[in-house]
Coordinates of C-alpha atoms in Angstrom, one line a residue:
M1 CA -7.2 -4.1 -11.7
C2 CA -8.3 -0.8 -13.0
G3 CA -8.5 3.0 -12.7
V4 CA -11.7 4.7 -11.4
V5 CA -12.6 8.4 -11.6
G6 CA -15.9 10.1 -11.3
W7 CA -18.2 12.7 -9.8
V8 CA -21.6 12.6 -8.0
G9 CA -23.8 15.5 -7.1
P10 CA -27.2 17.1 -7.5
R11 CA -26.4 19.0 -10.8
A12 CA -23.5 18.5 -13.1
P13 CA -21.4 21.7 -13.8
G14 CA -21.0 22.5 -17.4
C15 CA -17.4 21.4 -17.8
L16 CA -17.7 18.4 -15.5
L17 CA -18.2 15.7 -18.2
E18 CA -15.1 16.7 -20.1
T19 CA -12.8 17.0 -17.0
V20 CA -13.9 13.5 -15.9
R21 CA -13.0 12.2 -19.4
Q22 CA -9.6 13.8 -19.2
A23 CA -9.0 12.5 -15.7
G24 CA -9.9 9.0 -17.0
R25 CA -7.3 9.3 -19.8
A26 CA -4.8 10.4 -17.2
Q27 CA -5.3 7.0 -15.5
R28 CA -4.8 5.0 -18.7
H29 CA -1.7 3.3 -17.2
R30 CA -4.0 1.7 -14.6
G31 CA -6.1 0.1 -17.3
P32 CA -4.9 0.2 -20.9
D33 CA -7.1 -2.7 -22.1
D34 CA -10.4 -0.9 -22.3
A35 CA -12.0 2.5 -21.4
A36 CA -15.6 3.5 -20.9
L37 CA -17.6 6.4 -19.5
L38 CA -20.9 6.0 -17.7
V39 CA -23.5 8.8 -17.3
L40 CA -26.5 8.5 -15.1
A41 CA -28.8 11.6 -14.9
P42 CA -31.3 12.1 -12.1
G43 CA -34.9 11.0 -12.3
H44 CA -35.9 10.0 -15.9
G45 CA -32.9 11.7 -17.5
P46 CA -30.5 10.0 -19.9
I47 CA -28.4 6.9 -19.0
Y48 CA -25.7 6.0 -21.4
V49 CA -22.3 4.4 -21.8
E50 CA -19.5 5.7 -24.1
R51 CA -17.0 3.2 -25.3
D52 CA -14.7 3.5 -28.3
S53 CA -16.2 6.9 -29.1
R54 CA -19.7 5.3 -29.4
R55 CA -22.6 6.1 -27.2
T56 CA -25.1 3.5 -26.1
D57 CA -28.3 4.8 -24.6
L58 CA -29.9 2.6 -22.0
A59 CA -33.4 2.2 -20.7
C60 CA -34.6 4.0 -17.6
H61 CA -36.6 2.1 -15.0
D62 CA -38.2 4.7 -12.8
P63 CA -35.1 5.1 -10.6
E64 CA -35.1 6.6 -7.2
L65 CA -31.7 8.1 -7.8
D66 CA -31.8 11.9 -7.6
L67 CA -28.1 12.4 -8.2
F68 CA -26.1 13.1 -11.3
V69 CA -23.3 10.5 -11.7
V70 CA -20.5 10.3 -14.2
V71 CA -17.8 7.7 -14.0
A72 CA -14.8 7.0 -16.3
H73 CA -13.3 3.5 -16.1
Q74 CA -9.9 2.2 -17.3
R75 CA -9.6 -1.6 -17.4
L76 CA -6.6 -3.8 -16.8
A77 CA -8.1 -7.2 -17.8
I78 CA -6.8 -10.0 -15.5
I79 CA -9.8 -12.3 -14.9
D80 CA -12.3 -13.0 -17.7
P81 CA -10.5 -10.5 -20.0
G82 CA -13.2 -10.6 -22.7
P83 CA -16.4 -8.5 -23.0
A84 CA -18.2 -10.4 -20.2
G85 CA -15.8 -8.8 -17.7
A86 CA -16.0 -5.2 -19.1
Q87 CA -16.8 -2.3 -16.9
P88 CA -18.8 -0.3 -15.9
M89 CA -21.0 -3.4 -15.2
A90 CA -24.7 -3.5 -14.4
N91 CA -27.0 -6.1 -13.0
R92 CA -29.8 -7.5 -15.1
D93 CA -32.3 -4.6 -14.7
Q94 CA -29.5 -2.0 -14.7
S95 CA -30.6 -0.8 -11.3
V96 CA -27.0 -1.3 -9.9
W97 CA -23.8 -0.2 -11.7
L98 CA -20.3 -1.0 -10.6
T99 CA -16.8 0.4 -11.5
Y100 CA -14.2 -1.4 -9.6
N101 CA -10.4 -1.6 -9.1
G102 CA -8.9 -4.7 -7.5
E103 CA -9.3 -8.5 -7.1
I104 CA -11.6 -10.5 -5.0
Y105 CA -9.5 -13.6 -4.4
N106 CA -12.3 -15.7 -3.0
H107 CA -14.6 -15.0 -5.9
V108 CA -14.8 -18.7 -6.8
E109 CA -16.2 -19.6 -3.4
L110 CA -18.5 -16.6 -3.3
R111 CA -19.8 -17.4 -6.8
A112 CA -20.8 -20.9 -5.7
E113 CA -22.6 -19.5 -2.6
L114 CA -24.5 -16.9 -4.8
Q115 CA -25.5 -19.5 -7.3
R116 CA -27.1 -21.6 -4.6
L117 CA -29.1 -18.5 -3.7
G118 CA -30.3 -18.2 -7.3
H119 CA -27.9 -15.8 -9.0
Q120 CA -26.9 -16.5 -12.5
F121 CA -23.6 -15.3 -14.2
A122 CA -22.8 -14.5 -17.8
G123 CA -19.0 -14.8 -17.4
H124 CA -16.4 -15.8 -14.8
S125 CA -15.0 -12.4 -13.6
D126 CA -14.7 -11.4 -10.0
T127 CA -16.4 -8.1 -10.9
E128 CA -19.7 -9.9 -11.7
V129 CA -19.4 -11.8 -8.3
L130 CA -18.9 -8.5 -6.5
L131 CA -21.9 -7.0 -8.2
A132 CA -24.1 -10.0 -7.3
A133 CA -22.8 -10.0 -3.7
Y134 CA -23.9 -6.4 -3.2
C135 CA -27.3 -7.1 -4.8
E136 CA -27.7 -10.0 -2.4
W137 CA -26.3 -8.6 0.8
G138 CA -25.9 -4.9 0.4
L139 CA -23.0 -3.4 2.4
G140 CA -23.0 -6.7 4.3
C141 CA -21.1 -8.1 1.4
L142 CA -17.9 -6.2 2.3
P143 CA -16.7 -8.3 5.3
R144 CA -17.2 -11.4 3.1
L145 CA -14.7 -10.2 0.5
A146 CA -11.1 -11.5 0.7
G147 CA -9.1 -9.3 -1.5
M148 CA -8.0 -5.8 -2.5
F149 CA -10.5 -3.4 -3.9
A150 CA -11.7 0.1 -4.3
F151 CA -15.0 0.7 -6.1
A152 CA -17.8 3.1 -6.9
L153 CA -21.2 1.5 -7.0
V154 CA -24.4 3.3 -8.1
D155 CA -27.5 1.8 -6.5
R156 CA -30.5 3.4 -8.2
R157 CA -33.0 1.4 -6.1
R158 CA -31.7 2.9 -2.9
G159 CA -30.9 6.2 -4.4
C160 CA -27.2 6.2 -3.4
V161 CA -23.6 5.9 -4.5
V162 CA -21.3 3.7 -2.5
L163 CA -17.5 4.3 -2.4
A164 CA -15.7 1.5 -0.7
R165 CA -12.2 0.4 0.1
D166 CA -10.7 -2.9 1.1
H167 CA -9.9 -3.9 4.7
L168 CA -6.2 -2.7 4.8
G169 CA -6.3 -0.2 2.0
Q170 CA -4.3 -2.0 -0.6
K171 CA -6.3 -0.2 -3.3
P172 CA -6.6 3.6 -3.3
L173 CA -9.6 5.8 -3.5
F174 CA -9.5 9.6 -3.0
T175 CA -12.3 12.2 -2.8
R176 CA -12.6 16.0 -3.2
R177 CA -15.5 18.4 -3.1
V178 CA -16.0 19.8 -6.6
G179 CA -18.8 21.9 -8.1
G180 CA -21.3 21.2 -5.3
G181 CA -20.7 17.4 -5.4
L182 CA -18.1 14.8 -4.6
A183 CA -15.3 13.8 -7.0
F184 CA -13.4 10.6 -6.6
A185 CA -10.5 8.8 -8.2
S186 CA -7.9 6.1 -7.9
E187 CA -5.0 8.5 -7.9
I188 CA -4.4 12.1 -6.7
A189 CA -3.1 13.7 -10.0
P190 CA -6.2 12.6 -12.1
L191 CA -8.5 13.8 -9.3
L192 CA -6.9 17.3 -9.5
R193 CA -8.1 17.5 -13.1
V194 CA -11.8 17.1 -12.1
G195 CA -13.1 20.7 -11.9
A196 CA -9.5 21.9 -12.3
L197 CA -9.3 23.3 -8.8
P198 CA -5.9 24.6 -7.5
A199 CA -3.6 22.3 -5.5
R200 CA -2.4 23.7 -2.2
A201 CA -0.3 21.9 0.4
A202 CA -2.3 20.9 3.6
L203 CA -0.4 22.0 6.7
G204 CA -0.9 19.0 9.0
P205 CA -0.1 16.1 6.6
T206 CA 2.8 18.1 5.0
L207 CA 4.5 18.8 8.3
D208 CA 3.9 15.2 9.3
Y209 CA 5.9 14.2 6.2
L210 CA 8.6 16.8 6.7
V211 CA 9.2 15.8 10.3
T212 CA 8.7 12.1 10.3
G213 CA 8.8 11.0 6.7
R214 CA 5.4 9.4 7.1
T215 CA 2.6 9.6 4.5
D216 CA -0.7 7.9 3.8
H217 CA -1.6 7.1 7.4
R218 CA -4.1 10.0 7.8
P219 CA -7.5 10.5 6.3
D220 CA -6.4 13.9 5.0
T221 CA -3.8 13.9 2.2
M222 CA -1.1 16.5 1.6
I223 CA -3.4 18.3 -0.9
E224 CA -5.7 20.7 0.9
G225 CA -9.4 19.5 0.7
M226 CA -8.5 16.1 -0.6
Q227 CA -9.3 13.0 1.5
R228 CA -8.7 9.3 1.2
V229 CA -11.5 6.8 1.8
D230 CA -10.4 5.0 4.9
P231 CA -9.5 1.3 4.7
G232 CA -12.3 -0.9 5.9
T233 CA -15.0 1.7 5.2
A234 CA -17.7 2.6 2.7
V235 CA -18.9 6.1 2.0
V236 CA -22.6 6.2 1.1
V237 CA -23.6 9.3 -0.8
T238 CA -27.3 10.2 -1.1
G239 CA -29.2 13.2 -2.4
G240 CA -27.4 16.5 -1.9
G241 CA -24.0 15.3 -3.0
S242 CA -21.1 15.4 -0.6
A243 CA -23.4 16.9 2.2
G244 CA -25.2 13.6 2.2
A245 CA -22.2 11.3 2.7
V246 CA -22.3 8.8 5.6
V247 CA -19.3 6.7 6.5
H248 CA -19.9 3.0 7.3
R249 CA -17.0 1.1 8.9
Y250 CA -17.1 -2.6 8.3
W251 CA -13.6 -3.6 9.5
A252 CA -10.7 -2.2 11.5
V253 CA -7.3 -3.6 12.5
P254 CA -8.1 -5.6 15.7
E255 CA -6.8 -4.2 18.9
G256 CA -5.1 -7.5 19.6
S257 CA -5.3 -7.3 23.4
A258 CA -3.8 -9.9 25.7
Q259 CA -7.3 -11.1 26.5
D260 CA -7.7 -12.2 22.9
E261 CA -4.4 -14.1 22.8
L262 CA -4.6 -17.6 21.4
G263 CA -3.6 -20.3 23.9
V264 CA -1.6 -22.4 21.4
T265 CA 1.9 -23.7 21.1
V266 CA 4.4 -22.5 18.5
D267 CA 3.9 -25.7 16.6
E268 CA 0.2 -25.3 16.5
S269 CA 0.3 -21.6 15.5
A270 CA 2.9 -22.4 12.8
R271 CA 0.7 -25.2 11.4
Q272 CA -2.3 -22.9 11.2
L273 CA -0.3 -20.0 9.7
R274 CA 1.0 -22.4 7.0
E275 CA -2.5 -23.5 6.1
L276 CA -3.6 -19.8 5.8
F277 CA -0.5 -18.9 3.8
D278 CA -0.8 -21.8 1.4
R279 CA -4.5 -21.0 0.7
S280 CA -3.7 -17.3 0.3
V281 CA -1.0 -18.1 -2.3
Q282 CA -3.3 -20.4 -4.1
W283 CA -6.0 -17.7 -4.3
H284 CA -3.4 -15.1 -5.4
L285 CA -2.5 -17.3 -8.3
R286 CA -6.0 -17.1 -9.8
S287 CA -5.6 -15.3 -13.1
D288 CA -6.2 -15.5 -16.8
V289 CA -2.9 -13.8 -17.6
P290 CA 0.8 -14.5 -16.7
V291 CA 1.7 -14.3 -13.0
G292 CA 5.2 -13.7 -11.7
S293 CA 6.9 -12.6 -8.5
L294 CA 9.3 -10.0 -7.1
L295 CA 12.0 -12.0 -5.4
S296 CA 14.5 -10.3 -3.1
G297 CA 16.1 -13.4 -1.6
G298 CA 14.7 -12.5 1.8
L299 CA 12.4 -14.7 3.9
D300 CA 9.0 -13.3 2.7
S301 CA 9.4 -13.2 -1.0
S302 CA 11.3 -16.5 -1.0
A303 CA 8.4 -18.2 0.9
I304 CA 5.9 -16.8 -1.7
V305 CA 7.9 -18.1 -4.7
L306 CA 8.4 -21.5 -3.2
A307 CA 4.8 -21.7 -2.1
Q308 CA 3.7 -21.0 -5.7
R309 CA 5.7 -24.0 -6.8
R310 CA 4.2 -26.1 -4.0
V311 CA 0.6 -25.3 -4.6
G312 CA 0.9 -24.8 -8.4
G313 CA 2.7 -28.1 -9.0
P314 CA 5.5 -28.9 -11.5
A315 CA 3.5 -27.6 -14.5
L316 CA 3.3 -24.0 -13.2
D317 CA 5.2 -21.5 -15.3
L318 CA 7.1 -19.7 -12.6
S319 CA 9.1 -16.4 -13.2
A320 CA 10.5 -13.7 -11.0
V321 CA 12.2 -10.3 -11.2
S322 CA 15.0 -9.5 -8.7
Y323 CA 17.1 -6.5 -7.8
I324 CA 20.7 -7.2 -7.3
G325 CA 22.4 -4.5 -5.2
G326 CA 26.0 -3.3 -5.6
C327 CA 28.1 -0.2 -5.3
G328 CA 28.6 -0.4 -1.5
T329 CA 25.4 -2.3 -0.7
V330 CA 25.0 -6.0 0.3
S331 CA 24.0 -8.1 -2.7
E332 CA 21.3 -10.7 -2.1
E333 CA 22.2 -12.6 -5.3
P334 CA 23.3 -15.8 -3.6
W335 CA 20.0 -16.2 -1.8
V336 CA 18.1 -15.3 -5.0
D337 CA 20.0 -18.1 -6.9
M338 CA 19.3 -20.5 -4.0
V339 CA 15.5 -19.9 -4.1
T340 CA 15.2 -19.9 -7.9
A341 CA 17.0 -23.2 -8.1
A342 CA 14.8 -24.8 -5.4
A343 CA 11.6 -23.4 -7.1
R344 CA 12.7 -24.1 -10.7
C345 CA 11.9 -20.5 -11.5
R346 CA 13.2 -18.2 -14.3
T347 CA 14.6 -15.0 -12.8
E348 CA 15.4 -11.7 -14.4
K349 CA 18.1 -9.9 -12.4
L350 CA 18.3 -6.1 -12.5
R351 CA 21.4 -4.2 -11.4
I352 CA 20.2 -0.6 -10.9
D353 CA 22.2 2.5 -10.5
A354 CA 21.3 6.2 -9.7
S355 CA 20.0 6.7 -13.3
V356 CA 16.7 5.3 -11.9
W357 CA 16.0 8.9 -10.9
D358 CA 16.2 10.3 -14.4
D359 CA 12.4 10.4 -14.8
A360 CA 11.6 10.9 -11.1
E361 CA 9.2 13.7 -11.8
V362 CA 7.0 11.3 -13.8
A363 CA 7.1 8.9 -10.9
A364 CA 6.2 11.7 -8.5
V365 CA 3.0 12.4 -10.6
H366 CA 1.9 8.8 -10.3
Q367 CA 2.8 8.5 -6.6
G368 CA 0.7 11.6 -5.7
E369 CA 2.5 12.1 -2.4
P370 CA 6.3 12.5 -2.0
I371 CA 8.9 9.8 -2.7
A372 CA 10.8 9.7 0.5
G373 CA 13.7 7.6 -0.7
P374 CA 15.3 5.8 -3.7
A375 CA 13.9 2.3 -2.8
V376 CA 10.6 3.4 -4.2
L377 CA 12.2 4.0 -7.6
V378 CA 14.1 0.7 -7.5
H379 CA 10.7 -1.1 -6.9
R380 CA 9.3 1.0 -9.8
A381 CA 12.1 -0.2 -12.1
L382 CA 11.4 -3.9 -11.2
C383 CA 7.7 -3.4 -12.0
R384 CA 8.5 -1.9 -15.3
R385 CA 10.8 -4.7 -16.2
A386 CA 8.2 -7.3 -15.3
S387 CA 5.8 -5.5 -17.7
E388 CA 8.3 -5.6 -20.5
L389 CA 8.6 -9.4 -19.9
G390 CA 4.9 -9.8 -20.4
I391 CA 4.1 -10.4 -16.7
K392 CA 0.7 -8.8 -15.8
V393 CA 0.4 -10.0 -12.2
L394 CA 3.2 -9.8 -9.6
L395 CA 3.1 -11.4 -6.2
D396 CA 5.2 -9.5 -3.6
G397 CA 6.1 -10.0 0.1
Q398 CA 5.1 -6.6 1.3
G399 CA 3.2 -6.6 4.6
A400 CA 4.9 -9.5 6.3
D401 CA 7.3 -7.3 8.3
E402 CA 4.4 -5.2 9.6
L403 CA 2.2 -8.2 10.4
L404 CA 4.8 -10.5 11.9
A405 CA 7.1 -8.0 13.7
G406 CA 10.0 -8.1 11.2
Y407 CA 11.5 -4.8 12.1
P408 CA 14.6 -4.4 14.4
A409 CA 12.5 -2.5 17.0
A410 CA 10.7 -5.8 17.7
L411 CA 13.6 -7.1 19.6
S412 CA 13.7 -4.3 22.2
L413 CA 9.9 -4.4 22.6
R414 CA 9.9 -8.2 23.2
A415 CA 12.8 -7.9 25.7
A416 CA 11.0 -5.0 27.5
G417 CA 7.9 -7.2 27.8
L418 CA 9.9 -10.0 29.4
L419 CA 11.4 -7.5 31.8
R420 CA 8.0 -6.2 32.8
Q421 CA 7.1 -9.8 33.6
G422 CA 10.1 -10.2 35.8
R423 CA 11.8 -12.6 33.4
V424 CA 15.2 -10.8 33.5
Q425 CA 17.3 -13.8 32.4
A426 CA 15.1 -14.6 29.4
A427 CA 15.3 -10.9 28.3
F428 CA 19.1 -11.0 28.7
R429 CA 19.4 -14.3 26.7
L430 CA 17.3 -12.9 24.0
M431 CA 19.3 -9.7 23.6
V432 CA 22.7 -11.6 23.7
A433 CA 21.5 -14.1 21.1
S434 CA 20.1 -11.5 18.8
I435 CA 23.4 -9.7 18.4
A436 CA 25.6 -12.8 18.3
S437 CA 26.3 -12.5 14.6
R438 CA 26.9 -8.8 14.5
P439 CA 30.3 -7.1 14.4
R440 CA 31.1 -5.0 17.4
R441 CA 28.9 -7.1 19.6
V442 CA 29.5 -5.2 22.8
A443 CA 28.5 -1.9 21.3
A444 CA 25.4 -3.5 19.7
L445 CA 24.4 -5.1 23.0
S446 CA 24.8 -1.7 24.8
Q447 CA 22.6 0.0 22.2
L448 CA 19.9 -2.7 22.4
T449 CA 19.9 -2.7 26.2
A450 CA 19.5 1.1 26.2
R451 CA 16.5 0.9 23.8
T452 CA 15.0 -1.9 25.8
L453 CA 15.2 0.0 29.1
R454 CA 13.7 3.1 27.5
V455 CA 10.7 1.1 26.3
T456 CA 10.4 -0.6 29.7
A457 CA 10.3 2.7 31.5
G458 CA 7.4 3.9 29.3
P459 CA 6.9 6.7 26.8
T460 CA 8.6 10.1 27.4
A461 CA 7.4 13.5 26.1
S462 CA 8.8 14.4 22.7
I463 CA 11.3 17.2 22.9
G464 CA 10.8 18.1 19.2
R465 CA 14.3 18.1 18.0
W466 CA 13.7 18.7 14.3
P467 CA 16.5 21.2 13.4
W468 CA 15.5 21.2 9.7
I469 CA 12.0 22.5 10.4
G470 CA 11.5 26.3 10.4
L471 CA 8.1 26.6 11.9
D472 CA 7.1 27.1 15.5
R473 CA 7.3 23.9 17.5
S474 CA 3.8 24.2 18.9
V475 CA 2.4 24.3 15.4
V476 CA 4.4 21.2 14.4
R477 CA 3.3 19.2 17.5
E478 CA -0.3 20.1 16.9
S479 CA 0.0 19.0 13.2
L480 CA 1.6 15.7 14.0
R481 CA -1.1 14.5 16.4
D482 CA 1.3 11.6 17.2
P483 CA 0.2 9.1 19.9
P484 CA 2.9 7.9 22.3
P485 CA 5.2 5.1 21.0
P486 CA 3.9 1.6 21.7
R487 CA 5.2 -0.2 24.8
T488 CA 4.3 -3.7 23.7
L489 CA 5.2 -5.8 20.7
R490 CA 1.5 -6.4 20.1
G491 CA 0.9 -2.6 20.1
A492 CA 3.8 -2.1 17.7
V493 CA 2.4 -4.6 15.2
R494 CA -0.9 -2.8 15.2
R495 CA 0.9 0.6 14.8
Y496 CA 2.9 -0.9 11.9
L497 CA -0.3 -2.0 10.1
T498 CA -2.0 1.4 10.6
S499 CA 0.9 3.8 10.3
T500 CA 3.8 2.2 8.5
L501 CA 2.0 -0.1 6.0
P502 CA -0.1 2.6 4.3
A503 CA 2.9 4.2 2.6
V504 CA 4.2 0.8 1.5
L505 CA 0.9 0.0 0.0
R506 CA 0.9 3.3 -1.8
W507 CA 4.1 2.8 -3.7
E508 CA 3.3 -0.9 -4.2
D509 CA 0.1 0.1 -6.0
R510 CA 1.3 3.1 -7.9
N511 CA 4.5 1.5 -9.2
S512 CA 2.8 -1.6 -10.4
M513 CA -0.1 0.2 -11.9
E514 CA 2.1 2.8 -13.6
A515 CA 3.6 -0.3 -15.4
S516 CA 0.1 -1.7 -16.1
V517 CA 0.9 -4.6 -13.8
E518 CA -1.3 -5.9 -10.9
G519 CA 0.6 -6.2 -7.6
R520 CA -0.7 -8.8 -5.2
L521 CA 0.3 -9.3 -1.5
P522 CA -0.5 -12.8 -0.1
F523 CA 0.5 -11.9 3.5
L524 CA -2.3 -9.4 3.8
L525 CA -5.4 -11.5 3.5
P526 CA -7.7 -10.3 6.3
E527 CA -8.0 -13.7 8.0
M528 CA -4.2 -13.9 8.2
V529 CA -4.1 -10.5 9.8
E530 CA -6.7 -11.3 12.3
Y531 CA -5.0 -14.6 13.2
C532 CA -1.5 -13.1 13.6
L533 CA -2.8 -10.3 15.8
R534 CA -4.0 -13.0 18.3
L535 CA -0.7 -14.8 18.5
P536 CA 1.4 -14.7 21.7
E537 CA 4.4 -12.3 21.5
A538 CA 6.7 -15.2 22.0
H539 CA 5.5 -16.6 18.6
L540 CA 6.5 -13.3 16.8
V541 CA 10.0 -13.0 18.3
G542 CA 11.7 -16.2 19.3
P543 CA 13.8 -16.9 22.4
A544 CA 17.0 -16.3 20.4
G545 CA 15.7 -13.0 19.0
Q546 CA 14.3 -14.5 15.7
T547 CA 12.0 -12.0 14.2
K548 CA 8.9 -13.4 12.4
Y549 CA 9.5 -16.5 14.4
V550 CA 6.2 -18.3 13.7
L551 CA 6.7 -17.8 10.0
R552 CA 10.2 -19.3 10.1
E553 CA 8.7 -22.3 11.9
A554 CA 5.8 -22.5 9.4
I555 CA 8.0 -22.8 6.3
Q556 CA 10.7 -25.2 7.6
D557 CA 10.0 -27.7 4.8
L558 CA 9.5 -25.0 2.2
V559 CA 12.4 -22.6 2.2
P560 CA 16.2 -23.5 2.2
V561 CA 17.7 -23.3 5.6
A562 CA 20.2 -20.6 4.6
V563 CA 17.3 -18.3 3.6
R564 CA 15.0 -19.3 6.5
D565 CA 17.7 -18.6 9.1
R566 CA 18.7 -15.2 7.7
H567 CA 18.5 -12.4 10.3
D568 CA 19.9 -9.5 8.3
K569 CA 17.4 -7.1 6.8
I570 CA 18.5 -5.7 3.5
G571 CA 15.4 -4.9 1.4
L572 CA 15.9 -2.6 -1.7
A573 CA 19.3 -1.3 -0.3
V574 CA 21.1 1.4 -2.2
P575 CA 24.1 3.6 -1.3
L576 CA 22.0 6.6 -0.1
R577 CA 24.8 9.2 0.2
A578 CA 26.3 8.3 -3.3
W579 CA 22.9 8.3 -5.0
L580 CA 21.9 11.5 -3.4
S581 CA 25.0 13.2 -4.8
E582 CA 24.2 11.8 -8.3
F583 CA 20.5 12.9 -8.2
P584 CA 19.8 15.3 -11.1
D585 CA 19.6 18.9 -10.0
V586 CA 19.9 17.9 -6.3
D587 CA 21.5 21.3 -5.4
R588 CA 18.8 23.3 -7.2
R589 CA 16.0 21.3 -5.6
L590 CA 17.5 21.7 -2.1
Q591 CA 17.9 25.5 -2.8
Q592 CA 14.2 25.7 -3.7
V593 CA 13.3 23.8 -0.5
Q594 CA 15.6 26.1 1.5
E595 CA 13.4 29.1 0.4
S596 CA 10.3 27.5 1.9
P597 CA 9.2 28.9 5.3
A598 CA 8.5 25.3 6.4
V599 CA 12.2 24.4 6.7
S600 CA 15.2 25.9 8.4
S601 CA 17.1 27.8 5.7
E602 CA 20.3 27.6 7.7
W603 CA 20.1 23.9 8.3
V604 CA 19.5 23.1 4.6
R605 CA 22.2 25.6 3.4
D606 CA 24.8 23.9 5.7
R607 CA 23.9 20.4 4.4
R608 CA 23.9 21.5 0.8
S609 CA 27.4 22.8 1.3
A610 CA 28.5 19.5 2.9
L611 CA 27.0 17.5 0.1
R612 CA 28.7 19.6 -2.6
S613 CA 32.1 19.3 -0.8
R614 CA 31.6 15.7 0.2
G615 CA 31.9 16.8 3.8
Q616 CA 30.5 15.1 6.9
L617 CA 26.8 14.2 6.9
S618 CA 25.1 11.9 9.4
G619 CA 22.8 9.1 8.4
R620 CA 19.9 11.2 9.6
D621 CA 21.1 14.2 7.6
V622 CA 21.1 12.0 4.4
M623 CA 17.6 10.6 5.1
V624 CA 16.2 14.1 5.7
L625 CA 17.8 15.5 2.6
W626 CA 16.1 12.7 0.6
R627 CA 12.9 13.6 2.2
L628 CA 13.3 17.3 1.2
V629 CA 14.2 16.4 -2.3
G630 CA 11.1 14.3 -2.5
F631 CA 9.0 17.2 -1.2
D632 CA 10.3 19.5 -3.9
L633 CA 9.7 16.9 -6.6
W634 CA 6.2 16.5 -5.4
R635 CA 5.5 20.3 -5.5
D636 CA 6.8 20.6 -9.0
A637 CA 5.2 17.5 -10.4
L638 CA 1.7 18.2 -9.2
G639 CA 1.9 22.0 -9.2
V640 CA 1.3 22.3 -5.5
S641 CA 1.6 25.7 -3.8
V642 CA 2.6 26.2 -0.2
S643 CA 0.9 29.2 1.3
W644 CA 1.8 28.9 5.0

């Protein structure tokens, strides 16, 4: 796990080397264990590595590369932490150089395959395996990798630089045109340092955030001129800098059509999912440093903790960090205690209040795009505490809700699918069963029925009711480029993975890496994603409205019944209205936002007044105010100007 920043182009601008150095230092949190700078000049120019203020000149072997490349690497040492795993790393003849952020979980299996093909290894790092895999298979190595990664690879033999990102985009990589070439980095704030270009808000992505709260799902970022390398792609840069960049897609979230559906029973799919899950957890435990977990007491994180004990055996040193809600929120402490007792796991419990926002501007710098709500900062506090406890790797349950239809909307989508099939009684039974444990059951059933009928009838045109937006509605609609809502549960899962998950992966990565901790997500192994997208919808939502139904069936013997049968969805719950009122300088920040032409001054002024006087605010009002505060934090923290 590391930080990568660099530049590639035909000629290096005078200040480039120093700005890349500075950008590398700005990512030290991503890799405090080691730092190095690699410089590759075109033709027969100098090649050298700087480490610990010492320069090591390297031999030149008549390279084909006609690009100038400079890369700064910050290392968080997880596997093979000694010198044999240091980066940037080269192959034997120094024709291929790699700087890489992430983990290849199947590196043991790939190493054995590469050794059979004649490759030799000096250490046991996954970095060396990735390098050998590229040397053996070129870009064909990418679909073989089971892991999370973002890397820059210089191939002097083929005269190119490869920038690649993992299947789902767990690890970040951003690009920006600077000085006639292409700059790249793991985070947005360090990338802004390369070439010291101004930061302006990009219209489309910024309006997308202000209207919907969504970020990270588009190739363009909220910084004008800055792009993210798409998940499942490699950008190949050849002579001429950014003008010579070609995108190679090696993977995409499968469409998951009905024709691809597996003809299996629930028992069969649960058995196969359990095998995939156990193997994924086993791979995610591969580490030369202490491994822990984030444990909420919910289904997903509980399954991961208990699976670690199952696959790791009684000798495994198992620890977790948990958030215990309070002050008007539902506490998950009873479930946390139940799981830690069953897993024989040490657990550090954190009770967090609104003071978590005291250094929100620092968090905003690392996040790179706005913090839309306080749950991000709660997760940040958990990662920081794990780091203080000496945990360098954290397993987390993120991604399971997106992959296995864990969101409440899954119920109406499943019921709508049954209605379209003419199975009216089954749809009604599902809806009634799903609200059986809720208070005010009649009202809940009425709301669920209305949502189901809307989905069944098909998508309707958006009427654009965004009273907090001050720009013309036609401009907003064009900027959103929003496809119609999905009509099927299968379509919703695909939408979750491509539209909802990216923001979750962003704060998972930035929060853990800010604390110099590696976050790992066992539910997002590509083979698990591909398998789950072929499951029948009846395996995702059960006949009694059980979300993540196949997972519940798969872990029957693993997770205590009280946890496995939970149907409430709490997450990192906080009292939103109370915390918003306690946010430092909330009124000043909302006043600054109020002056932006992008928002309705009148709407913000009225809500500011209601917030000060503790007047009436709807749930949507509170969420939008959080969104606007996050926008103002982001502008200040990164020095972003808004010129439209």
